[in-house]
Each structure stands twice: as C-alpha cells, then as structure tokens.
Coordinates of C-alpha atoms and ligand atoms in Angstrom, one line a residue:
F18 CA 100.2 -107.6 -25.0
I19 CA 98.7 -104.9 -22.7
Q20 CA 100.5 -104.1 -19.7
L21 CA 97.9 -101.1 -18.3
L22 CA 94.6 -99.8 -19.6
E23 CA 93.5 -96.5 -17.7
K24 CA 90.3 -95.3 -18.9
Q25 CA 87.6 -92.4 -17.5
C26 CA 84.3 -93.8 -16.4
L27 CA 80.9 -93.2 -14.9
N28 CA 80.3 -94.8 -11.4
E29 CA 76.6 -94.9 -9.8
S30 CA 75.8 -91.4 -9.2
N31 CA 76.7 -90.5 -12.6
Q32 CA 80.5 -88.8 -11.9
M33 CA 83.5 -89.3 -13.9
V34 CA 86.0 -91.6 -11.9
K35 CA 89.1 -92.7 -13.1
C36 CA 89.0 -96.5 -13.0
P37 CA 91.8 -98.7 -11.3
S38 CA 94.2 -99.5 -13.9
L39 CA 94.5 -103.4 -15.1
T40 CA 97.1 -105.7 -15.9
V41 CA 96.1 -107.5 -18.9
K42 CA 98.2 -109.8 -20.3
Q43 CA 97.4 -112.2 -23.4
F44 CA 93.9 -110.9 -23.6
S45 CA 91.7 -111.4 -26.9
L46 CA 91.5 -108.7 -29.1
E47 CA 88.0 -109.0 -28.4
H48 CA 88.1 -109.2 -24.9
I49 CA 89.7 -106.0 -24.4
Q50 CA 87.8 -104.4 -27.0
R51 CA 84.4 -105.3 -24.8
F52 CA 86.1 -104.0 -21.7
V53 CA 86.9 -100.6 -23.0
S54 CA 83.5 -100.3 -24.4
C55 CA 81.9 -101.4 -21.0
V56 CA 84.0 -98.8 -18.9
S57 CA 83.6 -96.1 -21.7
A58 CA 79.8 -96.4 -21.1
A59 CA 77.8 -96.2 -18.0
L60 CA 77.5 -98.8 -15.4
C61 CA 78.7 -101.7 -16.8
G62 CA 76.9 -104.8 -18.1
Q63 CA 73.7 -104.1 -16.8
F64 CA 70.4 -102.7 -18.4
K65 CA 70.7 -99.2 -17.8
T66 CA 69.7 -96.0 -19.1
I67 CA 71.1 -92.5 -17.4
I68 CA 68.5 -89.5 -17.6
P69 CA 67.1 -87.0 -15.6
Q70 CA 64.3 -87.7 -13.5
T71 CA 62.4 -84.6 -14.5
I72 CA 62.6 -82.0 -16.9
E73 CA 60.5 -78.9 -17.2
V74 CA 59.4 -77.4 -20.8
L75 CA 58.3 -74.6 -21.8
S76 CA 55.4 -74.9 -24.0
G77 CA 55.8 -74.3 -27.8
S78 CA 59.4 -75.3 -27.2
C79 CA 61.9 -78.1 -27.6
V80 CA 63.2 -80.2 -25.1
T81 CA 67.1 -82.4 -25.4
I82 CA 67.2 -85.2 -23.1
P83 CA 70.6 -86.0 -22.3
C84 CA 70.6 -89.8 -22.2
S85 CA 72.9 -92.5 -22.3
F86 CA 72.3 -96.3 -21.8
D87 CA 74.1 -99.6 -21.4
V88 CA 72.9 -103.4 -21.8
E89 CA 74.7 -106.5 -20.6
T90 CA 77.8 -107.1 -21.9
R91 CA 76.8 -110.4 -23.6
F92 CA 74.6 -108.0 -25.8
N93 CA 77.1 -105.1 -26.8
S94 CA 78.1 -106.5 -29.7
N95 CA 74.3 -106.3 -31.0
I96 CA 74.5 -102.6 -30.3
D97 CA 75.4 -101.6 -34.3
E98 CA 74.3 -99.5 -37.2
T99 CA 71.0 -101.0 -37.3
C100 CA 69.6 -99.8 -33.8
R101 CA 66.9 -97.3 -33.9
A102 CA 65.8 -95.0 -30.6
L103 CA 62.2 -95.0 -29.4
W104 CA 60.7 -93.1 -26.6
K105 CA 57.7 -94.6 -25.1
S106 CA 55.1 -93.0 -22.5
D107 CA 53.8 -96.7 -21.9
V108 CA 54.5 -100.1 -23.1
Q109 CA 52.2 -99.9 -26.3
T110 CA 52.8 -96.2 -27.0
V111 CA 55.9 -95.0 -29.4
V112 CA 55.8 -91.1 -29.2
F113 CA 59.1 -90.9 -30.9
D114 CA 61.1 -92.7 -33.4
S115 CA 64.4 -92.3 -34.6
S116 CA 63.9 -94.2 -37.8
N117 CA 60.9 -91.7 -38.8
P118 CA 61.3 -88.9 -37.2
Q119 CA 59.2 -86.7 -39.1
S120 CA 56.1 -88.9 -38.4
S121 CA 56.2 -89.7 -34.9
T122 CA 53.7 -88.5 -32.8
I123 CA 56.3 -86.0 -31.1
Q124 CA 58.7 -84.7 -34.2
G125 CA 62.3 -84.6 -33.6
E126 CA 65.9 -86.1 -33.8
L127 CA 68.2 -88.5 -32.3
K128 CA 71.3 -86.3 -31.2
G129 CA 73.6 -88.9 -30.0
N130 CA 75.4 -91.9 -31.5
L131 CA 73.7 -95.3 -30.4
T132 CA 76.7 -97.5 -31.4
R133 CA 78.3 -95.4 -28.4
K134 CA 75.5 -95.9 -26.1
D135 CA 74.9 -92.4 -26.5
C136 CA 70.7 -91.6 -26.7
T137 CA 70.7 -88.1 -26.5
T138 CA 67.5 -87.0 -28.6
T139 CA 65.6 -83.2 -28.7
L140 CA 61.8 -83.3 -29.1
N141 CA 60.2 -80.8 -30.8
N142 CA 57.2 -78.5 -30.0
M143 CA 56.4 -79.4 -26.8
R144 CA 53.0 -79.2 -25.8
P145 CA 51.2 -79.4 -22.3
E146 CA 49.4 -82.6 -23.5
H147 CA 53.0 -84.0 -23.3
S148 CA 53.5 -84.1 -19.8
K149 CA 54.3 -87.1 -19.1
E150 CA 56.9 -89.8 -18.0
Y151 CA 58.8 -91.5 -21.1
F152 CA 61.4 -94.1 -21.2
F153 CA 63.9 -95.3 -24.0
R154 CA 63.7 -97.7 -25.9
V155 CA 66.7 -99.3 -28.3
E156 CA 65.4 -101.8 -31.4
C157 CA 68.0 -103.2 -33.5
N158 CA 68.3 -105.9 -36.0
N159 CA 68.6 -108.5 -33.7
F160 CA 68.3 -107.1 -30.5
R161 CA 65.6 -104.8 -28.8
H162 CA 65.1 -103.5 -25.2
N163 CA 62.2 -101.3 -22.9
F164 CA 64.5 -99.5 -20.4
H165 CA 62.0 -99.0 -18.4
D166 CA 63.2 -98.8 -14.9
Q167 CA 64.3 -95.5 -15.5
K168 CA 61.8 -92.8 -16.5
L169 CA 61.7 -89.0 -17.2
H170 CA 59.0 -86.7 -15.7
I171 CA 58.5 -84.0 -18.7
S172 CA 56.3 -81.0 -17.4
V173 CA 55.2 -79.4 -20.2
T174 CA 54.7 -75.6 -18.9
D175 CA 52.7 -72.5 -20.3
D176 CA 55.1 -70.0 -18.2
P177 CA 58.8 -70.2 -17.9
P178 CA 60.6 -70.6 -15.3
T179 CA 61.3 -67.8 -13.1
P180 CA 65.8 -67.2 -13.0
T181 CA 67.4 -67.6 -10.2
L182 CA 69.5 -65.3 -8.3
T183 CA 72.6 -66.5 -6.1
P184 CA 73.0 -64.9 -3.4
S185 CA 69.3 -64.1 -3.3
T186 CA 69.8 -61.2 -1.0
L187 CA 72.5 -58.9 -1.4
K188 CA 73.8 -57.0 2.0
V189 CA 77.5 -55.7 1.6
E190 CA 79.4 -52.9 2.7
E191 CA 80.5 -50.1 0.1
G192 CA 83.7 -51.2 -1.7
T193 CA 83.3 -55.1 -1.4
S194 CA 83.2 -56.9 -4.9
V195 CA 79.8 -58.4 -5.3
S196 CA 79.2 -61.5 -8.3
L197 CA 75.5 -61.8 -8.9
K198 CA 74.7 -64.9 -11.1
C199 CA 71.4 -65.6 -12.5
S200 CA 70.4 -68.3 -13.9
A201 CA 67.9 -69.6 -16.6
P202 CA 66.9 -73.8 -17.4
A203 CA 67.9 -73.9 -20.9
P204 CA 66.3 -77.0 -22.1
C205 CA 66.1 -76.8 -25.5
L206 CA 69.6 -76.0 -26.8
S207 CA 68.8 -74.4 -30.2
H208 CA 66.8 -71.5 -28.3
P209 CA 68.7 -70.6 -25.0
P210 CA 67.0 -67.9 -23.1
A211 CA 69.0 -64.7 -23.3
L212 CA 70.1 -63.4 -20.1
T213 CA 69.7 -59.6 -19.2
W214 CA 70.0 -57.2 -16.2
T215 CA 67.9 -54.0 -15.6
S216 CA 71.1 -52.4 -14.3
S217 CA 73.9 -53.0 -15.7
L218 CA 76.9 -51.9 -13.2
G219 CA 79.3 -53.6 -14.2
H220 CA 81.1 -56.8 -16.0
I221 CA 79.0 -59.3 -17.3
Q222 CA 79.6 -63.1 -18.0
E223 CA 77.9 -65.5 -19.7
S224 CA 77.9 -69.0 -19.9
L225 CA 75.9 -72.4 -21.0
Q226 CA 76.6 -74.4 -18.0
E227 CA 75.6 -78.2 -16.8
N228 CA 73.7 -79.4 -14.2
Q229 CA 74.3 -82.6 -12.6
D230 CA 71.6 -84.6 -14.7
R231 CA 73.2 -83.5 -17.6
T232 CA 70.4 -80.4 -18.4
K233 CA 72.0 -77.2 -19.4
V234 CA 71.5 -73.9 -17.9
Q235 CA 72.3 -70.3 -19.3
T236 CA 74.1 -68.2 -16.7
S237 CA 75.2 -64.0 -16.5
V238 CA 77.2 -63.0 -13.7
L239 CA 77.4 -59.4 -13.1
T240 CA 80.4 -58.3 -11.3
F241 CA 80.5 -54.6 -9.9
T242 CA 81.8 -52.8 -6.8
A243 CA 79.3 -51.9 -4.5
S244 CA 78.6 -48.2 -4.1
R245 CA 76.4 -46.4 -1.5
L246 CA 74.8 -44.8 -4.8
Y247 CA 73.5 -48.4 -5.2
H248 CA 71.6 -48.4 -1.9
R249 CA 67.9 -49.7 -2.3
L250 CA 68.4 -50.3 -6.2
E251 CA 66.0 -53.3 -7.6
M252 CA 68.8 -55.0 -9.6
S253 CA 66.6 -57.6 -11.6
C254 CA 67.8 -60.2 -14.3
T255 CA 65.4 -61.4 -17.1
A256 CA 65.2 -64.2 -19.1
I257 CA 63.9 -64.3 -22.6
Y258 CA 62.8 -67.3 -24.2
N259 CA 62.5 -67.4 -28.0
K260 CA 60.2 -70.4 -28.6
Q261 CA 60.1 -72.7 -31.7
D262 CA 56.7 -71.1 -32.6
G263 CA 58.2 -67.9 -33.1
S264 CA 56.9 -66.2 -30.0
S265 CA 58.7 -65.4 -27.1
Q266 CA 58.1 -65.2 -23.5
S267 CA 60.0 -63.6 -20.6
V268 CA 60.2 -63.7 -16.9
S269 CA 62.2 -61.7 -14.3
T270 CA 63.4 -62.3 -10.8
S271 CA 64.8 -59.3 -8.7
L272 CA 66.5 -58.3 -5.8
T273 CA 67.3 -54.8 -3.8
A274 CA 70.4 -54.2 -3.1
D275 CA 71.2 -53.1 0.6
I276 CA 75.1 -51.2 0.5
S277 CA 76.1 -50.7 4.2
Y278 CA 78.5 -47.2 4.3
P279 CA 79.6 -44.6 7.0
P280 CA 77.9 -40.9 7.2
K281 CA 78.2 -38.8 4.2
N282 CA 77.3 -35.3 3.3
T283 CA 76.8 -34.3 6.9
T284 CA 75.7 -31.0 7.0
V285 CA 74.6 -28.4 9.6
S286 CA 71.9 -26.4 9.5
V287 CA 70.8 -23.0 11.7
R288 CA 67.8 -21.4 12.0
P289 CA 66.6 -18.9 12.0
S290 CA 69.4 -18.5 8.6
G291 CA 70.4 -14.7 8.8
P292 CA 72.2 -12.7 11.5
V293 CA 70.4 -12.9 14.5
P294 CA 69.9 -10.8 17.5
E295 CA 72.1 -11.1 20.9
N296 CA 70.3 -14.0 23.5
S297 CA 67.5 -14.8 20.6
R298 CA 67.1 -18.2 20.1
V299 CA 68.9 -20.6 17.3
T300 CA 68.0 -24.1 16.5
L301 CA 71.1 -26.5 15.1
T302 CA 69.9 -29.2 12.7
C303 CA 72.8 -32.1 11.9
S304 CA 72.0 -34.2 8.9
S305 CA 73.8 -36.8 7.3
T306 CA 72.8 -40.2 5.3
A307 CA 74.2 -43.7 6.6
N308 CA 73.2 -47.0 6.0
P309 CA 73.1 -48.4 9.2
A310 CA 71.4 -45.5 10.3
V311 CA 73.3 -42.5 12.3
R312 CA 74.1 -43.8 15.6
S313 CA 74.8 -41.1 17.4
Y314 CA 75.5 -37.0 16.5
T315 CA 77.6 -34.7 18.8
W316 CA 78.2 -31.1 18.5
Y317 CA 81.5 -29.3 19.2
R318 CA 82.6 -25.8 19.2
A319 CA 86.2 -24.7 18.9
D320 CA 86.9 -23.2 22.1
G321 CA 90.4 -21.6 21.8
G322 CA 92.5 -25.0 21.0
R323 CA 90.0 -27.6 22.5
E324 CA 86.7 -28.9 21.5
V325 CA 84.2 -28.8 23.8
V326 CA 80.6 -31.0 23.2
M327 CA 77.8 -29.1 23.1
G328 CA 74.9 -31.5 23.2
T329 CA 74.6 -35.1 21.9
R330 CA 70.6 -34.8 19.7
N331 CA 71.0 -34.0 16.0
V332 CA 68.7 -31.0 17.0
L333 CA 69.9 -28.2 19.1
D334 CA 68.3 -25.1 20.6
I335 CA 70.9 -22.8 22.0
T336 CA 70.7 -19.3 22.5
A337 CA 72.5 -17.0 20.0
S338 CA 75.6 -15.8 22.4
E339 CA 76.7 -19.1 23.4
V340 CA 78.3 -20.2 20.1
S341 CA 79.7 -17.1 19.4
S342 CA 82.7 -19.5 18.2
P343 CA 83.0 -21.8 15.4
F344 CA 81.2 -25.4 15.4
F345 CA 80.3 -28.2 14.1
C346 CA 78.6 -31.5 14.7
K347 CA 79.8 -35.1 14.0
A348 CA 77.3 -38.2 12.6
E349 CA 78.4 -41.9 13.5
N350 CA 77.1 -45.3 12.9
D351 CA 79.0 -48.9 13.0
L352 CA 80.7 -47.9 9.9
G353 CA 83.0 -44.8 10.7
D354 CA 81.7 -41.2 11.4
E355 CA 82.0 -38.2 9.7
R356 CA 82.2 -34.2 10.6
S357 CA 80.1 -31.3 8.9
N358 CA 82.0 -28.0 7.9
T359 CA 82.5 -25.8 10.6
R360 CA 79.7 -23.0 10.8
Q361 CA 79.6 -19.8 12.6
I362 CA 76.7 -17.5 14.0
E363 CA 77.0 -13.8 13.7
V364 CA 75.1 -12.4 16.0
L365 CA 73.5 -8.6 15.4
C366 CA 73.9 -5.6 17.6
V367 CA 71.6 -3.6 17.8
G368 CA 72.1 -0.7 15.1
D369 CA 74.2 -3.4 13.3
T370 CA 72.9 -4.8 10.2
T371 CA 75.9 -6.0 8.1
L372 CA 76.5 -9.1 9.6
K373 CA 75.5 -12.4 8.4
I374 CA 76.4 -16.3 8.8
R375 CA 79.1 -17.4 7.7
D376 CA 80.2 -20.5 5.6
N377 CA 84.2 -21.3 6.5
Ligands
NAG10 C1 78.8 -93.3 -34.5 O1 80.5 -94.0 -33.7 C2 80.9 -94.9 -34.4 C3 81.5 -95.4 -33.2 O2 82.3 -94.6 -32.6 C4 81.6 -94.4 -35.3 O3 82.3 -95.4 -36.5 C5 80.1 -94.1 -36.5 O4 81.0 -93.1 -37.5 C6 79.1 -92.7 -35.8 N1 78.4 -92.5 -36.4 C7 78.0 -91.0 -36.7 C8 76.6 -91.0 -37.3 O5 78.7 -90.3 -36.2
NAG11 C1 73.6 -33.2 0.6 O1 72.6 -33.3 1.5 C2 71.8 -32.2 0.9 C3 70.8 -31.9 1.8 O2 69.9 -32.4 2.3 C4 71.3 -32.4 -0.5 O3 70.9 -31.5 -0.9 C5 72.7 -33.1 -1.1 O4 71.5 -33.2 -3.0 C6 73.2 -33.9 -1.0 N1 73.7 -33.9 -1.5 C7 74.9 -35.4 -1.7 C8 76.2 -34.9 -2.7 O5 74.3 -36.3 -1.7

C-alpha cells in the first residue's frame, strides 16, 4: 500500500515544481513504477525533448548539449540499455551515433544515461561547417523515434562571445560596496573560459552557473569598496578560451568607473608668491578635486572672531593690503565641502625684506 507519493518534476517551462500529492491504494507495482518514472522525467507521456534552442560554440572547441527526453507512456518499458543516442541534421543525416562515437561525422560522447531519459551529449572539435539545426533520435531494440519537433541550432563562430558585465555601467559614491559580475558562456564543459580582471581591487569569486536552458556560464564576481582613487579607472574582464585544438583565444569587455566624492585636496595658491609691496595686486586661486565638479568656491577672511566672505569665484584678484588677516577658501559640490588651509599674505613695508608668505 502506498499512501502518499510526492515527487519533484519539471513543468512546461522546464522548472522544478512539486507535484500534487497523490493517494494510491492497491496499485500494481508496475503502475507505481510507471508513475514515478513519468513524473521524474520531463513532461509526462509525450514525445518530447528538452534542449536549448541555440548554442554558440567556438570553432575548434566542444559543446555539451543539455538534453532530456520523454516518450508516450506505453513505450516506457522499451527505453532500456539497448538504446543509443543519435543526433541528426536532417532525417537522412546522422552526425553522431553513441554506439560508434569515434567514426561519427562529429565525434563526441553521450554523457547522459538514456534509461534515465538523459540524452546530454558532448560533441567535440566543432567546425564552422557544423553550424546547423540538429535534433535527437533514440534507437532501441524495440523502439526508435525522431524527436524532430524540437531543434537545436548550433552556431560555430571563429571569435569567442564577448563576456558581459553586470551592471554594465558603474556610477557610485565613494565608500559604496560594489559587486561587478563578469559572465562568459561555457559551452564546452571540459574547457570552461578562465576569467581575469585587469584591476584586482578586491575579492574575486568564481563559479560555474546554469542558465534557464541548462547551458552553463562561467562567472566571476569582483567585490570592492569604491574609492575616489578608482575614478575614471578602466575595469576590464577578460575571458580566455583554451580550445580543444590546443590554441586559445581571449576577449575582453570593460567599463570606466565613475566614482563621485566630495571636494578633496582643496588648496590655495597665491601669485606673486613672495612678500609683496603694499597695495600691489595679488591673485588668489582655489583649487580642489571633486566629482561631480566643484559647484561653488567661497573665500573667507578671519576678521576678529568672524569669518567674512571675500568672494565667490575660484580666482580672486585683490590688493595686498585687503588681506592682511588670515584667509582660506571653501570648495563645495553636491556631496559636501572642504576648506583649504588658512593662508596669510605678508605685506612688504618699504625697507623691510624679511617678510614672506607663511603657511599656517
Ligand atoms: C543508468 O541508469 C540506470 C537506472 O537508474 C542504472 O541502473 C544504470 O546503472 C545506469 N547506467 C550507467 C551506465 O550509469
Ligand atoms: C593636491 O593638489 C596638488 C596641486 O594640484 C597636487 O600637486 C597634489 O598631488 C594633490 N594631492 C593629492 C593627495 O591629491
């Protein structure tokens, strides 16, 4: 007696779902086995393969085709150890035969177990002339079927696909923790691409992930804290594909970091730079680095206990006697402001040559 039977199975869109629980009483063992094998495979009781629609493959490399299939329930018992997997490009043309993989048009290896309805297959050393549509065929002692309703388009290219960066642009404030992900397709499981970053600013974590269509993708996540030192830095990820024929090809993708930060290194310069005669012209310049750029500059002079505004442009022309008291500038952008050091101009009285500019 079986009271309750719960299994995971694949639904129409190829996601694992929990099947409704079922109460089965006094079923024959054969019924139960049939039910179990049906729900554990894809799409109960129909002729169907689950394969990707397209796969891009690098010329000279291999491709692993994720594949599972199902047959009408009455043929289940025919799927046994006598079965072999074939891949065809049209009804007449067999390009791969798992019973004779070495003399197939495309050599390869059946990776899946057909009695478990797993037809995953690796095809080796793909060439541009192999860019075609393919479908799966199963041949057993008492059963054979072309699954030509589902076709896989294999596209063999001379250049590897460009890795993708997520996010594709990087515009953050200083201090933010950033995770940049680089992803590169890994169609040939024995030769996944190696991913490297130009700037190893932080922690790197690599993994092989699966797309919804069960093809694989190599990913590398670079995690770091945004610093203004990285502003305008080009960050690039390179995927190196080592191919089965021994050669290798690499392809990169990059972005330029835009790190925003409040004004830094705010400094005052004074021209002329030495002690100046009374009433001569002096030019004060305030400079600062900031992203976004400095929105406003303000000049202050310390007048007794108060700070008096002297001007609001980054360059200020004054007469020497106007600023006998200490002064400084302040730079401001959307993220904050910063003061320069306090400076003072020494005014040269007639006959006095000992005075000079002093930094406090
Ligand atoms: C394939 O799967 C069947 C059923 O689970 C198992 O008995 C058999 O040993 C497997 N064959 C291989 C080669 O792993
Ligand atoms: C500050 O600015 C000055 C003048 O532009 C420059 O020489 C100096 O290297 C800067 N210092 C820092 C820490 O950015």
